[in-house]
PDB file of C-alpha atoms in Angstrom:
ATOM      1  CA  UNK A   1     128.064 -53.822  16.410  1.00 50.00           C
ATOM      2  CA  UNK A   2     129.365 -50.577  17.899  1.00 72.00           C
ATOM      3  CA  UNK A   3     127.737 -47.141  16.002  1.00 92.00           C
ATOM      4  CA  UNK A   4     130.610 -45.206  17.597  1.00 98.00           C
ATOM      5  CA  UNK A   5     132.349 -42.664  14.997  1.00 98.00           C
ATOM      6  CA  UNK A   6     135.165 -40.260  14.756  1.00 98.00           C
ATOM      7  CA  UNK A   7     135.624 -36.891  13.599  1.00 98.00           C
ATOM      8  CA  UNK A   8     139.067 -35.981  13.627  1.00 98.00           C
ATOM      9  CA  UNK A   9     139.264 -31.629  14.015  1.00 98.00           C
ATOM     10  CA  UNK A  10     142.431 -29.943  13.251  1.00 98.00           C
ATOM     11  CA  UNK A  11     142.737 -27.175  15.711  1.00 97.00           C
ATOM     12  CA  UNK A  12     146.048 -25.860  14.379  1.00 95.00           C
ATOM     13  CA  UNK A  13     148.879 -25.627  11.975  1.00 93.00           C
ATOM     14  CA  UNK A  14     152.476 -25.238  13.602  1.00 90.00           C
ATOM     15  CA  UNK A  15     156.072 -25.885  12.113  1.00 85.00           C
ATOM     16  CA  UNK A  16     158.598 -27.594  14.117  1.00 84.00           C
ATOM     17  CA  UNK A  17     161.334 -29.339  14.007  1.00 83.00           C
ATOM     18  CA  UNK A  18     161.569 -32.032  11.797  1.00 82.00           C
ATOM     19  CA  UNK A  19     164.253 -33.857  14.213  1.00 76.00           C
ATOM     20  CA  UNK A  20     161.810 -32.777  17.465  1.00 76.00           C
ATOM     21  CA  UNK A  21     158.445 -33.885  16.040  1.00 85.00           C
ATOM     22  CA  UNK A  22     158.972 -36.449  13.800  1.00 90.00           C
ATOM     23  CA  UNK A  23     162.189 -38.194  13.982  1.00 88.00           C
ATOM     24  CA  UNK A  24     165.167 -38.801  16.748  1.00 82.00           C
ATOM     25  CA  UNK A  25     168.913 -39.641  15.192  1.00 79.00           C
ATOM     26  CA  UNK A  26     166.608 -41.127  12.187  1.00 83.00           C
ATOM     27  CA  UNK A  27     165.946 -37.728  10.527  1.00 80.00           C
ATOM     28  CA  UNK A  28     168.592 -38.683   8.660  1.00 82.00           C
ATOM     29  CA  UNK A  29     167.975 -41.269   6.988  1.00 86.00           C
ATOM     30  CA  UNK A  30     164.447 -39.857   6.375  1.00 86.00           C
ATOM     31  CA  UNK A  31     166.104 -36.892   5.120  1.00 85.00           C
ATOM     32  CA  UNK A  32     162.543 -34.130   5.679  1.00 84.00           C
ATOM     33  CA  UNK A  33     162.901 -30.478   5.753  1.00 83.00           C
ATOM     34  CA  UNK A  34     164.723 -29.191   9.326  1.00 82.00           C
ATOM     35  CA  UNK A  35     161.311 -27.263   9.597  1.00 81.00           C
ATOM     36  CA  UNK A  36     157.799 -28.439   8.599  1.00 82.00           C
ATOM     37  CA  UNK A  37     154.907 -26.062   7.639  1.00 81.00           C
ATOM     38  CA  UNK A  38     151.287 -27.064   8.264  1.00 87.00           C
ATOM     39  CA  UNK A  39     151.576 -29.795  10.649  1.00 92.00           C
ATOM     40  CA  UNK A  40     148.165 -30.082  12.258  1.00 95.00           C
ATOM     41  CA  UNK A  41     147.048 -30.679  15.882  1.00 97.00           C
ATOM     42  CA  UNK A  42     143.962 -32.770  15.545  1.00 98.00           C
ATOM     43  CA  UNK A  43     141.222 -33.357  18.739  1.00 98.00           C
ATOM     44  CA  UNK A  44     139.067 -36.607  17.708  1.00 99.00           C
ATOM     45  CA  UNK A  45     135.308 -36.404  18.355  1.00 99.00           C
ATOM     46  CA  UNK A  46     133.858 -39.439  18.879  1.00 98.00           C
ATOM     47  CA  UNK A  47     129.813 -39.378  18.095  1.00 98.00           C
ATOM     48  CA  UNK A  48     127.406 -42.382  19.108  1.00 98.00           C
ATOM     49  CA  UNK A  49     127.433 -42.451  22.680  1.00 98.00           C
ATOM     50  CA  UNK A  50     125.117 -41.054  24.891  1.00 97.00           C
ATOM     51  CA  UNK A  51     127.176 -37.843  24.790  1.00 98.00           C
ATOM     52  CA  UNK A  52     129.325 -36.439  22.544  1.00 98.00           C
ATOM     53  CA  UNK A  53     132.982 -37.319  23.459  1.00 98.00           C
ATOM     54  CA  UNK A  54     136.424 -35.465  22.471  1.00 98.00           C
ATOM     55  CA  UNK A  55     139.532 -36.958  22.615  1.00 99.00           C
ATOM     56  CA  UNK A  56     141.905 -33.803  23.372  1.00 99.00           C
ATOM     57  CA  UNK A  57     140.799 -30.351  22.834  1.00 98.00           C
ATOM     58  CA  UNK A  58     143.430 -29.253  20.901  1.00 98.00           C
ATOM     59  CA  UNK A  59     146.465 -26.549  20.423  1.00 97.00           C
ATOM     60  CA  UNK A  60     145.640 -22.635  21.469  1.00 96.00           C
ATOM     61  CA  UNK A  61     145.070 -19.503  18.908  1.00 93.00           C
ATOM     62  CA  UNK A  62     148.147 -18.800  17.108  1.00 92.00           C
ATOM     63  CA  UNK A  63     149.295 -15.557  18.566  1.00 91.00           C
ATOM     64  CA  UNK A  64     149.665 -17.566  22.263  1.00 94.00           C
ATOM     65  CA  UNK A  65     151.328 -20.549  20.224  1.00 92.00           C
ATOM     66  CA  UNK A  66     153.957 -18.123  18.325  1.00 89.00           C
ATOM     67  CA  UNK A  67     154.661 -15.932  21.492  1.00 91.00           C
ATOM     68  CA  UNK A  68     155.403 -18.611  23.795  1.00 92.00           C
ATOM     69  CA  UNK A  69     156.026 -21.294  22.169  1.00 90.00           C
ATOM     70  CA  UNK A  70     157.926 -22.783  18.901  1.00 76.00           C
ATOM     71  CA  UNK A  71     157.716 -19.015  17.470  1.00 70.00           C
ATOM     72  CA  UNK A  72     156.572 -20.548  13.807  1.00 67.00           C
ATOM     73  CA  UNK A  73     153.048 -20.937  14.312  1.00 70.00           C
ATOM     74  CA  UNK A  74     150.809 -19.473  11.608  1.00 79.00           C
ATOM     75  CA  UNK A  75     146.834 -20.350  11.030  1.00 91.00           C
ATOM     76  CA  UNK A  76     143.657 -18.768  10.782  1.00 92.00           C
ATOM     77  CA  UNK A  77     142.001 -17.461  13.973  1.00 91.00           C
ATOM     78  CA  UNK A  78     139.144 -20.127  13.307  1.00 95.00           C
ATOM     79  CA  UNK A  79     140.392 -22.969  13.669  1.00 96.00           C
ATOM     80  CA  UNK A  80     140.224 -23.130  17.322  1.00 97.00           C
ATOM     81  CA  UNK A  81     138.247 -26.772  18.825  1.00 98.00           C
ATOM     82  CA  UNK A  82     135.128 -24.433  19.573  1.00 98.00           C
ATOM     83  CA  UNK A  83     135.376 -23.024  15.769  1.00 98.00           C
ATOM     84  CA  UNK A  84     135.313 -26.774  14.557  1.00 98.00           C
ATOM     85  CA  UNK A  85     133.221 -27.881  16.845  1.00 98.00           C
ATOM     86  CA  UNK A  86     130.324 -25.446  15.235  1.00 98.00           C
ATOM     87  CA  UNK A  87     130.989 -26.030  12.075  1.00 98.00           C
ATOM     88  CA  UNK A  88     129.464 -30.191  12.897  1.00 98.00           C
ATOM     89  CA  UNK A  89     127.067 -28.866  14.876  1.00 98.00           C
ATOM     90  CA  UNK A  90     128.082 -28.324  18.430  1.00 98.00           C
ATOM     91  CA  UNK A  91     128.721 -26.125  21.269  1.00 98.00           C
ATOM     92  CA  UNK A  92     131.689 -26.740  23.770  1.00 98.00           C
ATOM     93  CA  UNK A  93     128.471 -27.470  26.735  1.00 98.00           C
ATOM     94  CA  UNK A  94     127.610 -29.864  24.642  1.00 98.00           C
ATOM     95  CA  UNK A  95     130.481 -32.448  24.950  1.00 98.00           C
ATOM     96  CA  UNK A  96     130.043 -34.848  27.699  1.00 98.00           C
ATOM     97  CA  UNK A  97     133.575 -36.164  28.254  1.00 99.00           C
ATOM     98  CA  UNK A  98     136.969 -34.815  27.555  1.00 99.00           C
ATOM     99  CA  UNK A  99     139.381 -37.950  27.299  1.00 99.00           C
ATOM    100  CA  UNK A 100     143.590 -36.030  27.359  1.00 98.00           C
ATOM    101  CA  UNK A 101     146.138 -38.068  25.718  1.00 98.00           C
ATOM    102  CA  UNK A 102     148.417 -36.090  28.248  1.00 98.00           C
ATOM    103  CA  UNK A 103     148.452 -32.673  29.427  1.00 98.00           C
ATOM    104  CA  UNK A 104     150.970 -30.785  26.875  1.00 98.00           C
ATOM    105  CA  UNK A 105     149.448 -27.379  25.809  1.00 97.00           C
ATOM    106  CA  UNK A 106     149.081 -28.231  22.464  1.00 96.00           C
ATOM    107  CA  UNK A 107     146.652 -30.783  23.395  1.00 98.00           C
ATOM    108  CA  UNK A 108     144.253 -29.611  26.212  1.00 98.00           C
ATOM    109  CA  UNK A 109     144.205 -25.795  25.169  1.00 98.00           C
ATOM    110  CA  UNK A 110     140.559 -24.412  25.572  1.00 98.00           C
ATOM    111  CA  UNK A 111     139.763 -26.809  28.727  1.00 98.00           C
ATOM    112  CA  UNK A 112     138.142 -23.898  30.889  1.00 98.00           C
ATOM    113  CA  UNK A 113     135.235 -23.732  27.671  1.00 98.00           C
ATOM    114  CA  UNK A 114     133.733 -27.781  28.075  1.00 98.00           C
ATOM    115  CA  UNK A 115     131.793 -26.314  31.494  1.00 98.00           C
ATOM    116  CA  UNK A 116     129.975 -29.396  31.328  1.00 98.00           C
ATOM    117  CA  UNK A 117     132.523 -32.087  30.682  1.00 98.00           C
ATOM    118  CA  UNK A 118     133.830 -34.716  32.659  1.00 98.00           C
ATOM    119  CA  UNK A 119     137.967 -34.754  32.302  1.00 99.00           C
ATOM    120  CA  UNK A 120     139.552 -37.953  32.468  1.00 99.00           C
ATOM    121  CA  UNK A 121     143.373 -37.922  32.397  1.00 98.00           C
ATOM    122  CA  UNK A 122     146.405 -40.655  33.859  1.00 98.00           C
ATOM    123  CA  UNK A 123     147.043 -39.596  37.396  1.00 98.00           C
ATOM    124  CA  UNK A 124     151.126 -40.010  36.641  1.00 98.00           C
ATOM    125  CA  UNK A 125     149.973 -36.792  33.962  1.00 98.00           C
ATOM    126  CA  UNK A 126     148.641 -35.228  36.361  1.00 98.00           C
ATOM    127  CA  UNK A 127     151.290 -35.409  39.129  1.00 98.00           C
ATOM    128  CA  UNK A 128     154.003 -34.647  36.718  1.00 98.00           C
ATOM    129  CA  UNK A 129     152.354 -31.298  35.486  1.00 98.00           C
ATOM    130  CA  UNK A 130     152.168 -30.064  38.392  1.00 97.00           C
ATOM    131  CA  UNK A 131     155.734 -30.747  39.021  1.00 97.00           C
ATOM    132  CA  UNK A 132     157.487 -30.903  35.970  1.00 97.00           C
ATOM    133  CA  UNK A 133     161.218 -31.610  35.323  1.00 95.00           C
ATOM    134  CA  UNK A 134     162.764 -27.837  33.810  1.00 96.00           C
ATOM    135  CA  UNK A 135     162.648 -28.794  30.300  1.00 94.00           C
ATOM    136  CA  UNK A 136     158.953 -29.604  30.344  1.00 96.00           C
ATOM    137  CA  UNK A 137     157.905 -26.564  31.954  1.00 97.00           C
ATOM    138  CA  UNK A 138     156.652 -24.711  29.166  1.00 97.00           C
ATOM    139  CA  UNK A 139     155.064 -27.554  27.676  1.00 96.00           C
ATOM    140  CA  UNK A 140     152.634 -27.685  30.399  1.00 98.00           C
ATOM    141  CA  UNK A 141     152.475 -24.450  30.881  1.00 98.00           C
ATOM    142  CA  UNK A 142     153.603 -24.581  34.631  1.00 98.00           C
ATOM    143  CA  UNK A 143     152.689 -21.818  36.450  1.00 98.00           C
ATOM    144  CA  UNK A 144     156.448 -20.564  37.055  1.00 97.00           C
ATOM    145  CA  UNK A 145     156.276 -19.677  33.336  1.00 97.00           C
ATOM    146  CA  UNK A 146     154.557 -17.005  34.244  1.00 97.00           C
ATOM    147  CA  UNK A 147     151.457 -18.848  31.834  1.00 97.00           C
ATOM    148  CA  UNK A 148     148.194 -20.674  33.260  1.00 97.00           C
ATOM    149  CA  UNK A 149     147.879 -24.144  32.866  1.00 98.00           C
ATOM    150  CA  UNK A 150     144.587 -24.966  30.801  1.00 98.00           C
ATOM    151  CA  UNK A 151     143.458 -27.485  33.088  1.00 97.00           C
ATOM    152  CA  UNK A 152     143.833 -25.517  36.371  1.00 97.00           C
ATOM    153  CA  UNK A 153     141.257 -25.293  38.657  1.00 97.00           C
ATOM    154  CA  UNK A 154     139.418 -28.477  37.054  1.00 98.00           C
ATOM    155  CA  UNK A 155     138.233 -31.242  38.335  1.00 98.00           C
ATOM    156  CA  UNK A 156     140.197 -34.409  36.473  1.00 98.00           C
ATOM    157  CA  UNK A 157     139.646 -37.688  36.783  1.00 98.00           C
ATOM    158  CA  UNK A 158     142.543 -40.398  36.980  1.00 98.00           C
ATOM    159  CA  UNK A 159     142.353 -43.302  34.042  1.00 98.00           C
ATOM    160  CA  UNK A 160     144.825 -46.021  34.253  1.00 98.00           C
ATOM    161  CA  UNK A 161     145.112 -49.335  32.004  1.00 98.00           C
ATOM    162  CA  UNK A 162     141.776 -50.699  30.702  1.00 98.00           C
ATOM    163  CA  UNK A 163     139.335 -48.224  32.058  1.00 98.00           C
ATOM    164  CA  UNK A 164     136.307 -47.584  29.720  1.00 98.00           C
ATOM    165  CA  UNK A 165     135.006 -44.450  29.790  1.00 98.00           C
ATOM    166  CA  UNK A 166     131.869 -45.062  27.828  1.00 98.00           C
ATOM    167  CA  UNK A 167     130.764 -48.185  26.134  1.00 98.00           C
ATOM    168  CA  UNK A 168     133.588 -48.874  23.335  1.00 98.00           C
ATOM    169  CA  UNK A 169     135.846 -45.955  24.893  1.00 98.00           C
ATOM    170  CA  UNK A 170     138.489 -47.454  26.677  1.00 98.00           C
ATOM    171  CA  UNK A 171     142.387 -46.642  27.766  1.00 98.00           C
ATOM    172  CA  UNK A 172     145.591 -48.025  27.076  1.00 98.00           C
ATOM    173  CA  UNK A 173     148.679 -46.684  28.508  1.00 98.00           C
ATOM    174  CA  UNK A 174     151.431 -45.853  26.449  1.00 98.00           C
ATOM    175  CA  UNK A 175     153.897 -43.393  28.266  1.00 98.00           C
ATOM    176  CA  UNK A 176     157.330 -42.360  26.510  1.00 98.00           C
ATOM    177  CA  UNK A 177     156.208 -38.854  25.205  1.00 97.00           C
ATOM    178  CA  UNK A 178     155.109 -37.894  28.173  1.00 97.00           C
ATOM    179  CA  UNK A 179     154.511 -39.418  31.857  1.00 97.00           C
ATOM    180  CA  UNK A 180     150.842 -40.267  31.659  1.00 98.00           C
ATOM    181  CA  UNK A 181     150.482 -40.676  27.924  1.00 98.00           C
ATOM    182  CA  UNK A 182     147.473 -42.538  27.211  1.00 98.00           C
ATOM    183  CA  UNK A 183     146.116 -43.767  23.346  1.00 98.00           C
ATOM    184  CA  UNK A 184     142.106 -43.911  23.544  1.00 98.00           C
ATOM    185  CA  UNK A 185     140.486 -46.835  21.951  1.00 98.00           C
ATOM    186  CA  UNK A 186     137.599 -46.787  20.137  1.00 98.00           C
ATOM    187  CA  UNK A 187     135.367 -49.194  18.738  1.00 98.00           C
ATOM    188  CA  UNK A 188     133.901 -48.589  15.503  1.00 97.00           C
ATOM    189  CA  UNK A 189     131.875 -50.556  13.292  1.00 95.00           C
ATOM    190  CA  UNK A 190     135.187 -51.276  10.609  1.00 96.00           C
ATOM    191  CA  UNK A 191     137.271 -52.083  13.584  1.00 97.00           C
ATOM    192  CA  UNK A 192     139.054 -50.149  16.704  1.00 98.00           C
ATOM    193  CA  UNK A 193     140.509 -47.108  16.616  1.00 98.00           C
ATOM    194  CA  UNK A 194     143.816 -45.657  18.231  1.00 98.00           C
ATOM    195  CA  UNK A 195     143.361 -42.525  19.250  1.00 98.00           C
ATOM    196  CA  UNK A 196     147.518 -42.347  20.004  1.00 98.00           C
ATOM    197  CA  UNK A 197     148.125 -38.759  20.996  1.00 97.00           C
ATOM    198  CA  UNK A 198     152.170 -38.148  20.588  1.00 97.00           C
ATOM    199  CA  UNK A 199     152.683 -41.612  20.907  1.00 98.00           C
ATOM    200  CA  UNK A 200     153.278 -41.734  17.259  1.00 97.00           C
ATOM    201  CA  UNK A 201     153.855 -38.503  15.709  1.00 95.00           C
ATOM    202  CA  UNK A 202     154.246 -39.776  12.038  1.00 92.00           C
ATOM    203  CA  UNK A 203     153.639 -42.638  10.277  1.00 95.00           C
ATOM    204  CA  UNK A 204     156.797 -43.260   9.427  1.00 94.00           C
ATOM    205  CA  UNK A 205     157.042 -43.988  13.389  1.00 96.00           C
ATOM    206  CA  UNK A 206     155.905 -47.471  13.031  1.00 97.00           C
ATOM    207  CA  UNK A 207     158.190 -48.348   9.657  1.00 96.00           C
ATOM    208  CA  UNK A 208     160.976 -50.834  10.514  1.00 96.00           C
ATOM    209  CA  UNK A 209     164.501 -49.843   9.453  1.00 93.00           C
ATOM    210  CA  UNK A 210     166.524 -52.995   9.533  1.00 93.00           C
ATOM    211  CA  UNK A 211     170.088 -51.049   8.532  1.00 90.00           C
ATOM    212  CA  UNK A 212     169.637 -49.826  12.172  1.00 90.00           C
ATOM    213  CA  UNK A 213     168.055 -53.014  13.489  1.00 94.00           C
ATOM    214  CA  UNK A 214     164.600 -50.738  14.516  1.00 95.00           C
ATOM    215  CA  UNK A 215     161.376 -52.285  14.695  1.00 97.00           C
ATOM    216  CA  UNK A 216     160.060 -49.040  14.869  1.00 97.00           C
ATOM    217  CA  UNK A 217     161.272 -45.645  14.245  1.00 95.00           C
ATOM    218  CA  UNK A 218     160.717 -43.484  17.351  1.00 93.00           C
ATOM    219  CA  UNK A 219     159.914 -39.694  17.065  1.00 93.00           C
ATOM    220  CA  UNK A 220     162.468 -37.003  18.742  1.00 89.00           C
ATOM    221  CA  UNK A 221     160.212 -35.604  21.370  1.00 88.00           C
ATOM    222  CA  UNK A 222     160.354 -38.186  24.408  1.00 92.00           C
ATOM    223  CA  UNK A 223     160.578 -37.828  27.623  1.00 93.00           C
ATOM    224  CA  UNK A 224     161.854 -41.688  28.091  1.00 96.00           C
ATOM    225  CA  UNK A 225     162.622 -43.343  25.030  1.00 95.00           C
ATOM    226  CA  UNK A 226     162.317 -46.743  26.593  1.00 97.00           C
ATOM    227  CA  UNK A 227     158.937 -46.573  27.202  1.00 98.00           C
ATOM    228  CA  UNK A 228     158.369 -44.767  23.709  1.00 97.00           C
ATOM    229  CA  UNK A 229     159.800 -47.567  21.760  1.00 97.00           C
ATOM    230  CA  UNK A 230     157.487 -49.686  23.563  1.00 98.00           C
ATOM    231  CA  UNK A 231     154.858 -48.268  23.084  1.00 98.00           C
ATOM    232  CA  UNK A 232     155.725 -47.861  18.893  1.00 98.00           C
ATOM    233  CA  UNK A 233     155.346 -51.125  19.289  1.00 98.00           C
ATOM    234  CA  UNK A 234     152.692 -51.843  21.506  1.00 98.00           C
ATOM    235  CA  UNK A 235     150.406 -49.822  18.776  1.00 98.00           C
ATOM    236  CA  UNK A 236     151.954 -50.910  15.706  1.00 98.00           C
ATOM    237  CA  UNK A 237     150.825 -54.332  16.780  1.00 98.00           C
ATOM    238  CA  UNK A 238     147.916 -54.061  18.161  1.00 98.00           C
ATOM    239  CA  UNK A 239     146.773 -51.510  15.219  1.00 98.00           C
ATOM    240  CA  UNK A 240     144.181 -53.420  12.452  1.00 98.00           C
ATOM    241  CA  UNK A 241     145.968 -51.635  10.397  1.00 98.00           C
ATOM    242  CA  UNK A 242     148.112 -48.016  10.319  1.00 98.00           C
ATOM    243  CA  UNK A 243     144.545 -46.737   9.259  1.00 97.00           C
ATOM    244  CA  UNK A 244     142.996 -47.508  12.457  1.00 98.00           C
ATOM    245  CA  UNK A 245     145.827 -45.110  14.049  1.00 98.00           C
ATOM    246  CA  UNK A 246     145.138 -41.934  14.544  1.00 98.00           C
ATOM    247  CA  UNK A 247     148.162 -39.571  15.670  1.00 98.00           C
ATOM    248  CA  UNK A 248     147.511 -35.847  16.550  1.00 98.00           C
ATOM    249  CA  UNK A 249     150.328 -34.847  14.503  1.00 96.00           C
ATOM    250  CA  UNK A 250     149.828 -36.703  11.659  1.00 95.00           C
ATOM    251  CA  UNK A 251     150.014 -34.667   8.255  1.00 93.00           C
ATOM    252  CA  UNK A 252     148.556 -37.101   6.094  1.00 95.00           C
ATOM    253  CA  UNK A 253     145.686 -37.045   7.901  1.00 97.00           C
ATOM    254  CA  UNK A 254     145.005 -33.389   6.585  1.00 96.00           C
ATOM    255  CA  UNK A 255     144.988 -35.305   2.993  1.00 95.00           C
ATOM    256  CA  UNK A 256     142.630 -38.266   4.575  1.00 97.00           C
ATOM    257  CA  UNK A 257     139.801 -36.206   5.989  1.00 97.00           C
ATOM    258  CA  UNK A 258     139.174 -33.959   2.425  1.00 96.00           C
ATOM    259  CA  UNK A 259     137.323 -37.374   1.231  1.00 97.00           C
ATOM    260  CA  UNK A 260     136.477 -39.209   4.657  1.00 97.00           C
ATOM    261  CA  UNK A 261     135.598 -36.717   7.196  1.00 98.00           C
ATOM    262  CA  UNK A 262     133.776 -39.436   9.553  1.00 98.00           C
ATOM    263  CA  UNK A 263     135.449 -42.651  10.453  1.00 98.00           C
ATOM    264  CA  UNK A 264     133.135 -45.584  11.005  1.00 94.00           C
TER     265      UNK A 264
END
């Protein structure tokens, strides 16, 4: 029986889009606000191995999010993954392994601080952030943006399909927000865990809408939607249940950690 838990850490609270974010042509029909306040940008710390484990490391301070990036970014400065990290117990040298869901700045902000993690990312992420298509180069904060990637000058590791990282912490690809998207798996006690990254940005990402013939209802921030729908669908399936998935994005997870901070 695995003892492996999860902490899930919000590291930020930014208001997009509602069409970008959560919802392609489908907004529509799930009629939200054209912006969203206090969407969070969780990093998951998974506790039980031999060394602490995060997966992502979350979004930057909120004066670098609102100057370079969706401009509606508002939070306190504590937040940060090393300010929620202290408040369990930990220091940044204390996390073993750094698992990225994919390499958008939102995600692996703060990199530079785990000086004694190991960084494990999908080598198609990698090669695409260094050489990103126009539209994406802010997103990883490419270099010609006049920004610093967070994960330059590190040493990162290439995870494909099926690779476990530590006993119970395993990979499965699921590209369509990104090149080398990859949802973490993690076995817990109740069941495993889908660590999903963008891959599902919402809940609402897995409902069926049968008006439109969907399966699944895909978010609007893709980079191929082919591969996103399949992976909606891949997870959706393969999920225990929507509680074992775990989206960075997710707003009802604010709601779900005030009474279970630790999932087990």
């Amino acid at each position: 029986m695995s003892s492996l838990t999860i902490r899930p850490l919000n590291t930020g609270l930014i208001g997009p889009s509602s069409s970008l974010y959560y919802y392609d042509t489908l907004h529509r029909i799930y009629n939200p606000p054209a912006f969203m306040v206090g969407i969070p940008c969780f990093a998951f710390l998974v506790e039980g191995g031999d060394k602490p484990l995060l997966v992502d490391t979350g979004i930057s301070d909120p004066k670098h999010a609102s100057q370079y990036h969706n401009g509606k970014e508002s939070w306190p400065d504590d937040m940060t993954i090393m300010d929620q990290l202290k408040r369990v117990g930990y220091q940044p040298e204390d996390i073993g392994y750094v698992v990225l869901s994919h390499l958008h700045w939102d995600h692996c902000y703060f990199m530079s601080r785990f000086t004694k993690a190991r960084f494990f990312v999908h080598p198609k992420e990698i090669e695409f952030s260094r050489d990103p298509l126009p539209p994406f180069l802010l997103p990883y904060e490419h270099p010609i943006t006049g920004l610093r990637p967070p994960a330059e000058g590190l040493d990162l590791e290439p995870v494909t399909q099926g690779d476990e990282i530590i006993p119970g912490v395993s990979v499965l690809e699921t590209p369509g927000h990104s090149m080398g998207d990859i949802t973490v798996c993690v076995k817990a006690q109740s069941g495993e865990y889908l660590c999903v990254g963008d891959a599902i940005m919402h809940m609402d990402n897995i409902k069926e809408v049968k008006e439109m013939h969907y399966t699944v209802s895909p978010p609007g921030r893709f980079l191929n939607m082919i591969e996103c729908y399949r992976s909606l669908e891949l997870l959706k399936n393969r999920a225990k249940s929507p509680d074992f998935l775990l989206a960075s994005h997710d707003k009802g997870l604010l709601d779900r950690i005030q009474t279970t901070p630790v999932l087990s």
